[in-house]
Structures are given as C-alpha cells and as structure tokens.
Amino acid sequence: MLIAIIGENCSGKSTLAAEIQKEISGEIITGKDYLRMAKSEKEAENLFKEKLQRAVTGDNLFYVISEMEQLNFLPDETVKILVKENLSTILKRFSQRMKGNLPAPVEEMLRKKHGMFDNISYDYLYEGEKSEPADLIKMLKDREYGR
C-alpha cells in the first residue's frame, strides 16, 4: 500500500509516519529523499515514480510530503492522509526546531503557506493534536486487509 502523508512543515507528518510504521511495516521516504536514488534529478524522479507505483500493490511505503509539486508523483491509487495543524502550533514547533529563534522571514513564509493543502482531495484527515494515531491506524489496517 502506498500512503502519502501530506501537510505543512511542522504539522506532525513525520511523527505520524513513525507511529503508523510501528503498526504497519513499510519504508518512509520524506520530501526529496528520492534524489539519492540516482545521479541526475530526472533519473531519480523516474525511478521514484516506478517505486511508488510498485508500492500501490506491493510492500508498504509511506511518502511524507510538504511541497505541493510532490503530489504530482503520486499514482491515482495512493492512500492520501492530510495532516492539519493550527498555525500557532506550527510556529511553536518550527521555533523549537530552530532552537527558539524563529526569524521573521521564516515566520512569514510559514504564514503564507498555511492552508496550502486545504483544497486537495484526500482519503483521511488527521487533525494534529485533536486526532489519535490509533484511530487512523485502525482505518488503514481495515483498508489494507479489506475489512
């Protein structure tokens, strides 16, 4: 099963991917990590698209996405999870990531990007601190095993 975990920076995507991986084994690929698959970007993209397509019916793969253009890699059969978090939490987490100093241009960028995925289609909505990973994992397992 190919699962795309989609959301803004510091919305909790990687944490959610790790939680899912504990219960549903699979490889996690984040953002542009696929570029390591080949020397040229175009070749890496092609290899990655093939890997994603194989994951639809093969071994589980979790693709963590934080940029709109990365959605273009996804085959139609991808299970899409939209991870949403409120802006204040995102700003707080990003500030912590930067050791307490959130430069004004970074904060402005995060504010501009907030809500960028609001209009995409998705299979499951995970609302950050309001949601429980166990509930989502159960739905994914039910889907995987056709229950």
PDB file of C-alpha atoms in Angstrom:
ATOM      1  CA  MET A   1       0.000   0.000   0.000  1.00  0.00           C
ATOM      2  CA  LEU A   2       1.259   3.475  -0.855  1.00  0.00           C
ATOM      3  CA  ILE A   3       0.376   6.038   1.793  1.00  0.00           C
ATOM      4  CA  ALA A   4       1.058   9.734   1.254  1.00  0.00           C
ATOM      5  CA  ILE A   5       1.197  11.763   4.447  1.00  0.00           C
ATOM      6  CA  ILE A   6       0.637  15.327   3.324  1.00  0.00           C
ATOM      7  CA  GLY A   7       0.883  18.550   5.279  1.00  0.00           C
ATOM      8  CA  GLU A   8       2.702  21.742   6.063  1.00  0.00           C
ATOM      9  CA  ASN A   9       6.078  21.988   7.769  1.00  0.00           C
ATOM     10  CA  CYS A  10       5.933  21.012  11.459  1.00  0.00           C
ATOM     11  CA  SER A  11       2.355  19.753  11.227  1.00  0.00           C
ATOM     12  CA  GLY A  12       3.311  16.322  12.612  1.00  0.00           C
ATOM     13  CA  LYS A  13       3.673  14.312   9.379  1.00  0.00           C
ATOM     14  CA  SER A  14       6.932  12.558  10.257  1.00  0.00           C
ATOM     15  CA  THR A  15       5.749  11.769  13.770  1.00  0.00           C
ATOM     16  CA  LEU A  16       2.544  10.304  12.343  1.00  0.00           C
ATOM     17  CA  ALA A  17       4.504   8.292   9.754  1.00  0.00           C
ATOM     18  CA  ALA A  18       6.653   6.808  12.523  1.00  0.00           C
ATOM     19  CA  GLU A  19       3.537   5.907  14.548  1.00  0.00           C
ATOM     20  CA  ILE A  20       1.932   4.212  11.549  1.00  0.00           C
ATOM     21  CA  GLN A  21       5.170   2.381  10.753  1.00  0.00           C
ATOM     22  CA  LYS A  22       5.151   0.804  14.229  1.00  0.00           C
ATOM     23  CA  GLU A  23       1.890  -0.975  13.343  1.00  0.00           C
ATOM     24  CA  ILE A  24       2.074  -1.273   9.554  1.00  0.00           C
ATOM     25  CA  SER A  25       5.593  -2.036   8.414  1.00  0.00           C
ATOM     26  CA  GLY A  26       6.956  -0.105   5.469  1.00  0.00           C
ATOM     27  CA  GLU A  27       9.613   2.275   4.254  1.00  0.00           C
ATOM     28  CA  ILE A  28       9.351   6.002   4.986  1.00  0.00           C
ATOM     29  CA  ILE A  29      10.566   8.432   2.334  1.00  0.00           C
ATOM     30  CA  THR A  30      10.471  12.132   3.112  1.00  0.00           C
ATOM     31  CA  GLY A  31      10.290  15.020   0.659  1.00  0.00           C
ATOM     32  CA  LYS A  32      13.124  14.935  -1.828  1.00  0.00           C
ATOM     33  CA  ASP A  33      14.974  11.975  -0.273  1.00  0.00           C
ATOM     34  CA  TYR A  34      14.275  10.174  -3.557  1.00  0.00           C
ATOM     35  CA  LEU A  35      17.027  12.259  -5.186  1.00  0.00           C
ATOM     36  CA  ARG A  36      19.532   9.835  -3.645  1.00  0.00           C
ATOM     37  CA  MET A  37      18.257   7.122  -5.994  1.00  0.00           C
ATOM     38  CA  ALA A  38      20.289   8.366  -8.977  1.00  0.00           C
ATOM     39  CA  LYS A  39      22.895  10.914 -10.012  1.00  0.00           C
ATOM     40  CA  SER A  40      20.554  13.005 -12.158  1.00  0.00           C
ATOM     41  CA  GLU A  41      17.338  14.531 -10.838  1.00  0.00           C
ATOM     42  CA  LYS A  42      15.297  13.335 -13.826  1.00  0.00           C
ATOM     43  CA  GLU A  43      16.531   9.743 -13.465  1.00  0.00           C
ATOM     44  CA  ALA A  44      15.847   9.838  -9.712  1.00  0.00           C
ATOM     45  CA  GLU A  45      12.320  11.117 -10.348  1.00  0.00           C
ATOM     46  CA  ASN A  46      11.631   8.332 -12.844  1.00  0.00           C
ATOM     47  CA  LEU A  47      12.977   5.647 -10.513  1.00  0.00           C
ATOM     48  CA  PHE A  48      10.966   7.088  -7.649  1.00  0.00           C
ATOM     49  CA  LYS A  49       7.731   7.158  -9.659  1.00  0.00           C
ATOM     50  CA  GLU A  50       8.298   3.483 -10.528  1.00  0.00           C
ATOM     51  CA  LYS A  51       8.904   2.687  -6.848  1.00  0.00           C
ATOM     52  CA  LEU A  52       5.705   4.498  -5.852  1.00  0.00           C
ATOM     53  CA  GLN A  53       3.706   2.616  -8.475  1.00  0.00           C
ATOM     54  CA  ARG A  54       5.088  -0.731  -7.241  1.00  0.00           C
ATOM     55  CA  ALA A  55       4.143   0.192  -3.669  1.00  0.00           C
ATOM     56  CA  VAL A  56       0.476   0.506  -4.635  1.00  0.00           C
ATOM     57  CA  THR A  57       0.181  -3.296  -4.721  1.00  0.00           C
ATOM     58  CA  GLY A  58       3.493  -4.315  -3.146  1.00  0.00           C
ATOM     59  CA  ASP A  59       5.406  -3.519   0.019  1.00  0.00           C
ATOM     60  CA  ASN A  60       4.096  -0.608   2.069  1.00  0.00           C
ATOM     61  CA  LEU A  61       5.672   2.777   1.502  1.00  0.00           C
ATOM     62  CA  PHE A  62       4.965   5.995   3.378  1.00  0.00           C
ATOM     63  CA  TYR A  63       5.764   9.165   1.445  1.00  0.00           C
ATOM     64  CA  VAL A  64       5.885  12.293   3.620  1.00  0.00           C
ATOM     65  CA  ILE A  65       5.011  15.365   1.528  1.00  0.00           C
ATOM     66  CA  SER A  66       5.327  19.045   2.435  1.00  0.00           C
ATOM     67  CA  GLU A  67       5.508  20.627  -1.033  1.00  0.00           C
ATOM     68  CA  MET A  68       2.629  20.892  -3.485  1.00  0.00           C
ATOM     69  CA  GLU A  69       4.659  19.706  -6.504  1.00  0.00           C
ATOM     70  CA  GLN A  70       5.426  16.413  -4.763  1.00  0.00           C
ATOM     71  CA  LEU A  71       1.757  15.469  -5.141  1.00  0.00           C
ATOM     72  CA  ASN A  72       2.428  15.067  -8.879  1.00  0.00           C
ATOM     73  CA  PHE A  73       4.446  11.904  -8.206  1.00  0.00           C
ATOM     74  CA  LEU A  74       1.502  10.051  -6.679  1.00  0.00           C
ATOM     75  CA  PRO A  75      -0.317   7.321  -8.619  1.00  0.00           C
ATOM     76  CA  ASP A  76      -4.117   7.521  -8.536  1.00  0.00           C
ATOM     77  CA  GLU A  77      -4.335   4.543  -6.161  1.00  0.00           C
ATOM     78  CA  THR A  78      -2.394   6.301  -3.389  1.00  0.00           C
ATOM     79  CA  VAL A  79      -4.000   6.479   0.041  1.00  0.00           C
ATOM     80  CA  LYS A  80      -3.756  10.163   0.983  1.00  0.00           C
ATOM     81  CA  ILE A  81      -3.706  11.396   4.568  1.00  0.00           C
ATOM     82  CA  LEU A  82      -3.964  15.144   5.034  1.00  0.00           C
ATOM     83  CA  VAL A  83      -2.323  16.277   8.268  1.00  0.00           C
ATOM     84  CA  LYS A  84      -3.589  19.635   9.503  1.00  0.00           C
ATOM     85  CA  GLU A  85      -2.389  21.670  12.436  1.00  0.00           C
ATOM     86  CA  ASN A  86      -3.191  25.182  13.600  1.00  0.00           C
ATOM     87  CA  LEU A  87      -0.737  27.920  12.721  1.00  0.00           C
ATOM     88  CA  SER A  88       0.261  28.730  16.301  1.00  0.00           C
ATOM     89  CA  THR A  89       1.342  25.122  16.882  1.00  0.00           C
ATOM     90  CA  ILE A  90       3.294  25.067  13.611  1.00  0.00           C
ATOM     91  CA  LEU A  91       5.087  28.311  14.526  1.00  0.00           C
ATOM     92  CA  LYS A  92       5.896  26.991  18.001  1.00  0.00           C
ATOM     93  CA  ARG A  93       7.265  23.695  16.651  1.00  0.00           C
ATOM     94  CA  PHE A  94       9.327  25.407  13.961  1.00  0.00           C
ATOM     95  CA  SER A  95      10.737  27.807  16.543  1.00  0.00           C
ATOM     96  CA  GLN A  96      11.740  24.845  18.724  1.00  0.00           C
ATOM     97  CA  ARG A  97      13.369  23.213  15.703  1.00  0.00           C
ATOM     98  CA  MET A  98      15.419  26.391  15.279  1.00  0.00           C
ATOM     99  CA  LYS A  99      16.483  26.393  18.949  1.00  0.00           C
ATOM    100  CA  GLY A 100      13.938  29.024  19.976  1.00  0.00           C
ATOM    101  CA  ASN A 101      14.755  31.609  17.317  1.00  0.00           C
ATOM    102  CA  LEU A 102      12.172  31.943  14.549  1.00  0.00           C
ATOM    103  CA  PRO A 103      13.447  34.564  12.091  1.00  0.00           C
ATOM    104  CA  ALA A 104      10.761  36.916  10.754  1.00  0.00           C
ATOM    105  CA  PRO A 105      11.205  35.783   7.101  1.00  0.00           C
ATOM    106  CA  VAL A 106      10.700  32.134   8.134  1.00  0.00           C
ATOM    107  CA  GLU A 107       7.604  33.021  10.150  1.00  0.00           C
ATOM    108  CA  GLU A 108       6.240  34.984   7.181  1.00  0.00           C
ATOM    109  CA  MET A 109       6.864  32.009   4.868  1.00  0.00           C
ATOM    110  CA  LEU A 110       5.045  29.664   7.261  1.00  0.00           C
ATOM    111  CA  ARG A 111       2.121  32.075   7.496  1.00  0.00           C
ATOM    112  CA  LYS A 112       1.871  32.327   3.694  1.00  0.00           C
ATOM    113  CA  LYS A 113       1.999  28.541   3.281  1.00  0.00           C
ATOM    114  CA  HIS A 114      -0.559  27.852   5.986  1.00  0.00           C
ATOM    115  CA  GLY A 115      -3.592  26.188   4.427  1.00  0.00           C
ATOM    116  CA  MET A 116      -1.804  25.386   1.154  1.00  0.00           C
ATOM    117  CA  PHE A 117      -3.201  21.834   1.108  1.00  0.00           C
ATOM    118  CA  ASP A 118      -6.740  22.747   2.195  1.00  0.00           C
ATOM    119  CA  ASN A 119      -8.221  22.161  -1.267  1.00  0.00           C
ATOM    120  CA  ILE A 120      -6.590  18.852  -2.177  1.00  0.00           C
ATOM    121  CA  SER A 121      -8.502  15.593  -2.238  1.00  0.00           C
ATOM    122  CA  TYR A 122      -7.612  13.109   0.493  1.00  0.00           C
ATOM    123  CA  ASP A 123      -8.826   9.831   1.967  1.00  0.00           C
ATOM    124  CA  TYR A 124      -8.260  10.595   5.638  1.00  0.00           C
ATOM    125  CA  LEU A 125      -7.971  13.803   7.635  1.00  0.00           C
ATOM    126  CA  TYR A 126      -5.641  13.806  10.626  1.00  0.00           C
ATOM    127  CA  GLU A 127      -6.119  16.950  12.686  1.00  0.00           C
ATOM    128  CA  GLY A 128      -2.869  17.011  14.604  1.00  0.00           C
ATOM    129  CA  GLU A 129      -3.311  17.284  18.346  1.00  0.00           C
ATOM    130  CA  LYS A 130      -7.078  16.658  18.005  1.00  0.00           C
ATOM    131  CA  SER A 131      -6.587  13.205  16.431  1.00  0.00           C
ATOM    132  CA  GLU A 132      -5.382   9.860  17.713  1.00  0.00           C
ATOM    133  CA  PRO A 133      -2.890   7.838  15.635  1.00  0.00           C
ATOM    134  CA  ALA A 134      -4.527   4.585  16.768  1.00  0.00           C
ATOM    135  CA  ASP A 135      -7.838   5.547  15.125  1.00  0.00           C
ATOM    136  CA  LEU A 136      -6.147   6.278  11.816  1.00  0.00           C
ATOM    137  CA  ILE A 137      -4.016   3.131  12.011  1.00  0.00           C
ATOM    138  CA  LYS A 138      -7.142   1.030  12.539  1.00  0.00           C
ATOM    139  CA  MET A 139      -8.767   2.559   9.442  1.00  0.00           C
ATOM    140  CA  LEU A 140      -5.614   1.919   7.393  1.00  0.00           C
ATOM    141  CA  LYS A 141      -5.408  -1.690   8.556  1.00  0.00           C
ATOM    142  CA  ASP A 142      -9.078  -2.197   7.726  1.00  0.00           C
ATOM    143  CA  ARG A 143      -8.449  -0.778   4.280  1.00  0.00           C
ATOM    144  CA  GLU A 144      -5.302  -2.864   3.734  1.00  0.00           C
ATOM    145  CA  TYR A 145      -6.980  -6.089   4.702  1.00  0.00           C
ATOM    146  CA  GLY A 146     -10.318  -5.248   3.065  1.00  0.00           C
ATOM    147  CA  ARG A 147     -12.414  -5.294   6.210  1.00  0.00           C
TER     148      ARG A 147
END
